[in-house]
């Protein structure tokens, strides 16, 4: 179940989905570009107006679709273009982290960073650091795991159906919970 | 989740990948990206082109829309912060709604930051695919037109603020000019002459100051500060704090009879305007041409304000005018403006941070700004160069780059120090006939007629020594050094270490952001660069704009510059503000949120989240409702709605989810 138990496929490289707020972190990533700073190509940025727009479902969706890491970038506390969207993201992130841990998703795979428009350098550092951390963890492979779980559930359903067919008169509720 | 969109029409996407010359093409195989996108669902045509933002590039999009009946457009090129608007306009010219467009950033976020061509190409494909998936969900949207308040606020009354305010006022706009000091004029008012023409600073500045004071379209608010900024482009509500000057501005006629009448017979307190080189009384006017011509009482030194026990001879001298009011309190005033120009200026580097240069340790070490007052005819010595120890200097050393171009202090070049050092060298030589030495790292005299001025100084016999000064000391090694300050420097042209004894040292201190730049930045919702100066929207193409619409920058708050550049930039900022104001309205991005009423469960989770109180709860329907006029489009409520019944235009769930799917499907 642990990612480290998974075999690292040949040629695998971490895939990171990043949600950057328009005003600070997206602009910082632009600045990193203008400054020709070099960082790992593993990150795919999705622009939102505010980190407050980041629905925890986006993060779950990214993992479910095969991301090995998710990065959310917003303005520093007190600097949010929309007053306090970043604080709201922070609150959600704390809840979500506990949930991700319960799903066996390591802490380092989800990162929330405050990166101001002037911090192009920080974009570079954070991305490179995250890529390295995830490289060490190996692939998350959530879609694969879920396929496995689906197969398990399907197998269970088959057995239930078989038991149902065999044991005539047995109550449905007993089967379902048995 | 697609709310009444598409009407079942067939989605026909046109895709364009831009080479941006070599900027993108050298790191991304554009032809391959185009070929890859061509086979994606709904893509009707896919092209790569050298410069998409050029006229022919834009025309290509418009033509293709018409010829191939395209109804969605994706362009992969630079940052949307740069050219989204350009392409939306092109799409509109093609005859479809501009919001059927999406832009992919493969330059700033890809070709410029990566070194592996295969990986960069793969990334470009992933980003392109995400956009192709996303754009299918786009809907036709309309920009909202919001009327603009015609008045303008200028913050900072230095030369930049003055020029911006005058330009706008002359164009017939009402301008509020807010200055926190008791007078406008800023740093320039303290200068003696200006380089390279040696114009008298006061002669060119003070007439402008009095024009500002008298202009019917300018409401001058000195000794005042902005404490709060609410609203958005076109409709800002700004709270101004008026600090008590204990003199009623409207009643004071500037006769200054009160000053000699003060119970302090002699000026006793450090005079800030003269860089503390002179003295003033508790009731004073900062300098003779101060605007407004209104005296001010300093509560920290006024006997009456401190103890309540004073004969109040000033009040007596004021007589019937009754301008002095010891009970004055700070007051707050709200003003409404459409745009704001921030021109809050700079501060000079604190020379005590470099104790090796002896400022504050040796009496005869001065900062350049102090020397400006010293050579000034209206300064504390009437223009005579009398040192702190009462002597006249026979030799003077001017040390360049103090606090500038220095990893330990400020990395940047302060841009004006070379020229003002040359100017002071000339003025000091003229005033004293002394030997003048300039210690420089590089001579930077790049403005119009500046290098010629440098040449003139060489002809005048001013000495130039290339090398960063190690220290200024009074520790004499030889009898000739006895009683002098000694400048120890490695002369990098001659190739040896020299010790040069001088009577006076002038430190050419660099320019820094104001102490409170961070608070001001927050107040106006601006960004700062790494060094703390306010950040322009684009260093080349939007040098006076900020990332906040309707807020512009002028002068040294944006970075070190000299007077001509400050004035030019102030004019530019005024023009940009005028463009907005005269247009009469602003178009707002339609990225606002709305509630799908029949899906809303009425849980009220969203209501307290909105910082703009745009969400209200309709008790009779038990549904939330978003006031579009108040919504700024952050999307925080959308991310929080547990029933998924709030939609943000341009950032709909389906659009973001399809982007996630797109970037990961490789």
CSV table of N, CA, C and O in Angstrom, one decimal, chain B residues 487-531:
chain,number,residue,atom,x,y,z
B,487,UNK,N,41.5,59.0,3.9
B,487,UNK,CA,40.7,58.1,3.2
B,487,UNK,C,41.7,57.0,2.7
B,487,UNK,O,42.6,57.3,2.0
B,488,UNK,N,41.4,55.8,3.1
B,488,UNK,CA,42.3,54.7,2.7
B,488,UNK,C,41.6,53.9,1.5
B,488,UNK,O,40.4,53.5,1.7
B,489,UNK,N,42.3,53.8,0.4
B,489,UNK,CA,41.6,53.2,-0.8
B,489,UNK,C,42.6,52.5,-1.6
B,489,UNK,O,43.8,52.9,-1.7
B,490,UNK,N,42.2,51.4,-2.3
B,490,UNK,CA,43.0,50.8,-3.2
B,490,UNK,C,42.8,51.5,-4.6
B,490,UNK,O,41.6,51.4,-5.1
B,491,UNK,N,43.7,52.2,-5.1
B,491,UNK,CA,43.6,52.8,-6.4
B,491,UNK,C,43.8,51.7,-7.4
B,491,UNK,O,44.9,51.2,-7.7
B,492,UNK,N,42.6,51.2,-8.0
B,492,UNK,CA,42.7,50.0,-8.9
B,492,UNK,C,43.2,50.4,-10.3
B,492,UNK,O,43.5,49.5,-11.1
B,493,UNK,N,43.4,51.7,-10.6
B,493,UNK,CA,44.0,52.0,-11.9
B,493,UNK,C,45.5,52.0,-11.7
B,493,UNK,O,46.3,51.6,-12.5
B,494,UNK,N,46.0,52.6,-10.5
B,494,UNK,CA,47.4,52.7,-10.3
B,494,UNK,C,47.9,51.4,-9.7
B,494,UNK,O,49.1,51.0,-9.9
B,495,UNK,N,47.0,50.6,-9.0
B,495,UNK,CA,47.4,49.3,-8.6
B,495,UNK,C,48.1,49.3,-7.2
B,495,UNK,O,48.9,48.4,-6.9
B,496,UNK,N,47.8,50.3,-6.4
B,496,UNK,CA,48.4,50.2,-5.0
B,496,UNK,C,47.4,50.9,-4.1
B,496,UNK,O,46.5,51.7,-4.5
B,497,UNK,N,47.6,50.7,-2.8
B,497,UNK,CA,46.8,51.3,-1.8
B,497,UNK,C,47.2,52.7,-1.4
B,497,UNK,O,48.5,52.9,-1.2
B,498,UNK,N,46.3,53.6,-1.4
B,498,UNK,CA,46.7,55.0,-1.1
B,498,UNK,C,46.0,55.5,0.1
B,498,UNK,O,45.0,55.0,0.6
B,499,UNK,N,46.6,56.5,0.8
B,499,UNK,CA,46.0,57.2,1.9
B,499,UNK,C,46.0,58.6,1.6
B,499,UNK,O,47.0,59.3,1.3
B,500,UNK,N,44.8,59.1,1.5
B,500,UNK,CA,44.6,60.5,1.1
B,500,UNK,C,44.0,61.4,2.2
B,500,UNK,O,42.9,61.1,2.6
B,501,UNK,N,44.8,62.3,2.7
B,501,UNK,CA,44.2,63.1,3.8
B,501,UNK,C,43.3,64.2,3.3
B,501,UNK,O,43.7,64.9,2.3
B,502,UNK,N,42.2,64.4,3.9
B,502,UNK,CA,41.2,65.4,3.5
B,502,UNK,C,40.6,66.1,4.7
B,502,UNK,O,40.7,65.5,5.8
B,503,UNK,N,40.0,67.2,4.5
B,503,UNK,CA,39.3,67.9,5.7
B,503,UNK,C,37.9,67.6,5.8
B,503,UNK,O,37.2,67.8,6.8
B,504,UNK,N,37.3,67.1,4.7
B,504,UNK,CA,35.9,66.9,4.6
B,504,UNK,C,35.6,65.6,3.8
B,504,UNK,O,36.2,65.5,2.8
B,505,UNK,N,34.7,64.8,4.3
B,505,UNK,CA,34.3,63.6,3.5
B,505,UNK,C,32.8,63.7,3.2
B,505,UNK,O,32.0,64.0,4.1
B,506,UNK,N,32.5,63.5,2.0
B,506,UNK,CA,31.1,63.5,1.6
B,506,UNK,C,30.7,62.0,1.1
B,506,UNK,O,31.4,61.5,0.3
B,507,UNK,N,29.7,61.5,1.7
B,507,UNK,CA,29.3,60.1,1.4
B,507,UNK,C,28.1,60.2,0.4
B,507,UNK,O,27.0,60.7,0.8
B,508,UNK,N,28.3,59.6,-0.7
B,508,UNK,CA,27.2,59.6,-1.7
B,508,UNK,C,26.3,58.4,-1.4
B,508,UNK,O,26.5,57.3,-2.0
B,509,UNK,N,25.4,58.7,-0.5
B,509,UNK,CA,24.5,57.6,-0.1
B,509,UNK,C,23.5,57.2,-1.1
B,509,UNK,O,23.0,58.1,-1.9
B,510,UNK,N,23.2,56.0,-1.2
B,510,UNK,CA,22.3,55.4,-2.2
B,510,UNK,C,20.8,55.6,-1.9
B,510,UNK,O,20.5,56.2,-0.8
B,511,UNK,N,20.0,55.2,-2.8
B,511,UNK,CA,18.6,55.3,-2.6
B,511,UNK,C,17.9,54.0,-2.2
B,511,UNK,O,18.3,53.0,-2.8
B,512,UNK,N,17.0,54.1,-1.3
B,512,UNK,CA,16.3,52.9,-0.8
B,512,UNK,C,14.8,53.1,-0.8
B,512,UNK,O,14.4,54.2,-0.8
B,513,UNK,N,14.1,52.0,-0.7
B,513,UNK,CA,12.6,52.2,-0.5
B,513,UNK,C,12.4,52.9,0.8
B,513,UNK,O,13.1,52.8,1.7
B,514,UNK,N,11.2,53.6,0.8
B,514,UNK,CA,10.8,54.2,2.1
B,514,UNK,C,10.7,53.1,3.2
B,514,UNK,O,10.4,52.0,2.9
B,515,UNK,N,10.9,53.6,4.4
B,515,UNK,CA,10.8,52.7,5.6
B,515,UNK,C,9.5,52.0,5.6
B,515,UNK,O,9.5,50.8,5.9
B,516,UNK,N,8.4,52.7,5.3
B,516,UNK,CA,7.1,52.1,5.4
B,516,UNK,C,6.5,51.5,4.1
B,516,UNK,O,5.3,51.4,3.9
B,517,UNK,N,7.5,51.2,3.1
B,517,UNK,CA,7.0,50.8,1.8
B,517,UNK,C,6.1,49.6,1.9
B,517,UNK,O,5.1,49.5,1.1
B,518,UNK,N,6.4,48.7,2.8
B,518,UNK,CA,5.6,47.5,2.9
B,518,UNK,C,4.2,47.8,3.3
B,518,UNK,O,3.2,47.2,2.8
B,519,UNK,N,4.0,48.7,4.3
B,519,UNK,CA,2.6,49.1,4.7
B,519,UNK,C,1.9,49.8,3.6
B,519,UNK,O,0.7,49.5,3.3
B,520,UNK,N,2.6,50.6,2.9
B,520,UNK,CA,2.0,51.4,1.8
B,520,UNK,C,1.6,50.4,0.7
B,520,UNK,O,0.5,50.5,0.1
B,521,UNK,N,2.4,49.4,0.4
B,521,UNK,CA,2.2,48.4,-0.6
B,521,UNK,C,0.9,47.7,-0.2
B,521,UNK,O,0.0,47.4,-1.1
B,522,UNK,N,0.7,47.3,1.0
B,522,UNK,CA,-0.5,46.6,1.5
B,522,UNK,C,-1.7,47.5,1.3
B,522,UNK,O,-2.8,47.1,0.9
B,523,UNK,N,-1.5,48.8,1.7
B,523,UNK,CA,-2.6,49.7,1.6
B,523,UNK,C,-3.2,49.8,0.2
B,523,UNK,O,-4.4,49.8,0.1
B,524,UNK,N,-2.3,49.8,-0.8
B,524,UNK,CA,-2.8,50.0,-2.1
B,524,UNK,C,-2.8,48.7,-2.9
B,524,UNK,O,-3.0,48.7,-4.1
B,525,UNK,N,-2.6,47.6,-2.2
B,525,UNK,CA,-2.6,46.3,-2.8
B,525,UNK,C,-1.7,46.2,-4.0
B,525,UNK,O,-2.0,45.8,-5.1
B,526,UNK,N,-0.4,46.6,-3.8
B,526,UNK,CA,0.6,46.6,-4.8
B,526,UNK,C,1.6,45.4,-4.5
B,526,UNK,O,1.5,44.9,-3.4
B,527,UNK,N,2.5,45.2,-5.4
B,527,UNK,CA,3.6,44.3,-5.2
B,527,UNK,C,4.9,45.0,-5.1
B,527,UNK,O,5.0,46.1,-5.6
B,528,UNK,N,5.8,44.4,-4.4
B,528,UNK,CA,7.2,45.0,-4.3
B,528,UNK,C,8.1,44.0,-5.0
B,528,UNK,O,8.0,42.8,-5.0
B,529,UNK,N,9.2,44.6,-5.6
B,529,UNK,CA,10.3,43.8,-6.1
B,529,UNK,C,11.1,43.3,-4.9
B,529,UNK,O,10.9,43.7,-3.8
B,530,UNK,N,12.1,42.4,-5.2
B,530,UNK,CA,12.9,41.9,-4.1
B,530,UNK,C,13.6,43.0,-3.2
B,530,UNK,O,13.8,42.8,-2.0
B,531,UNK,N,13.9,44.1,-3.8
B,531,UNK,CA,14.6,45.1,-3.1
B,531,UNK,C,13.7,46.0,-2.3
B,531,UNK,O,14.1,46.9,-1.5
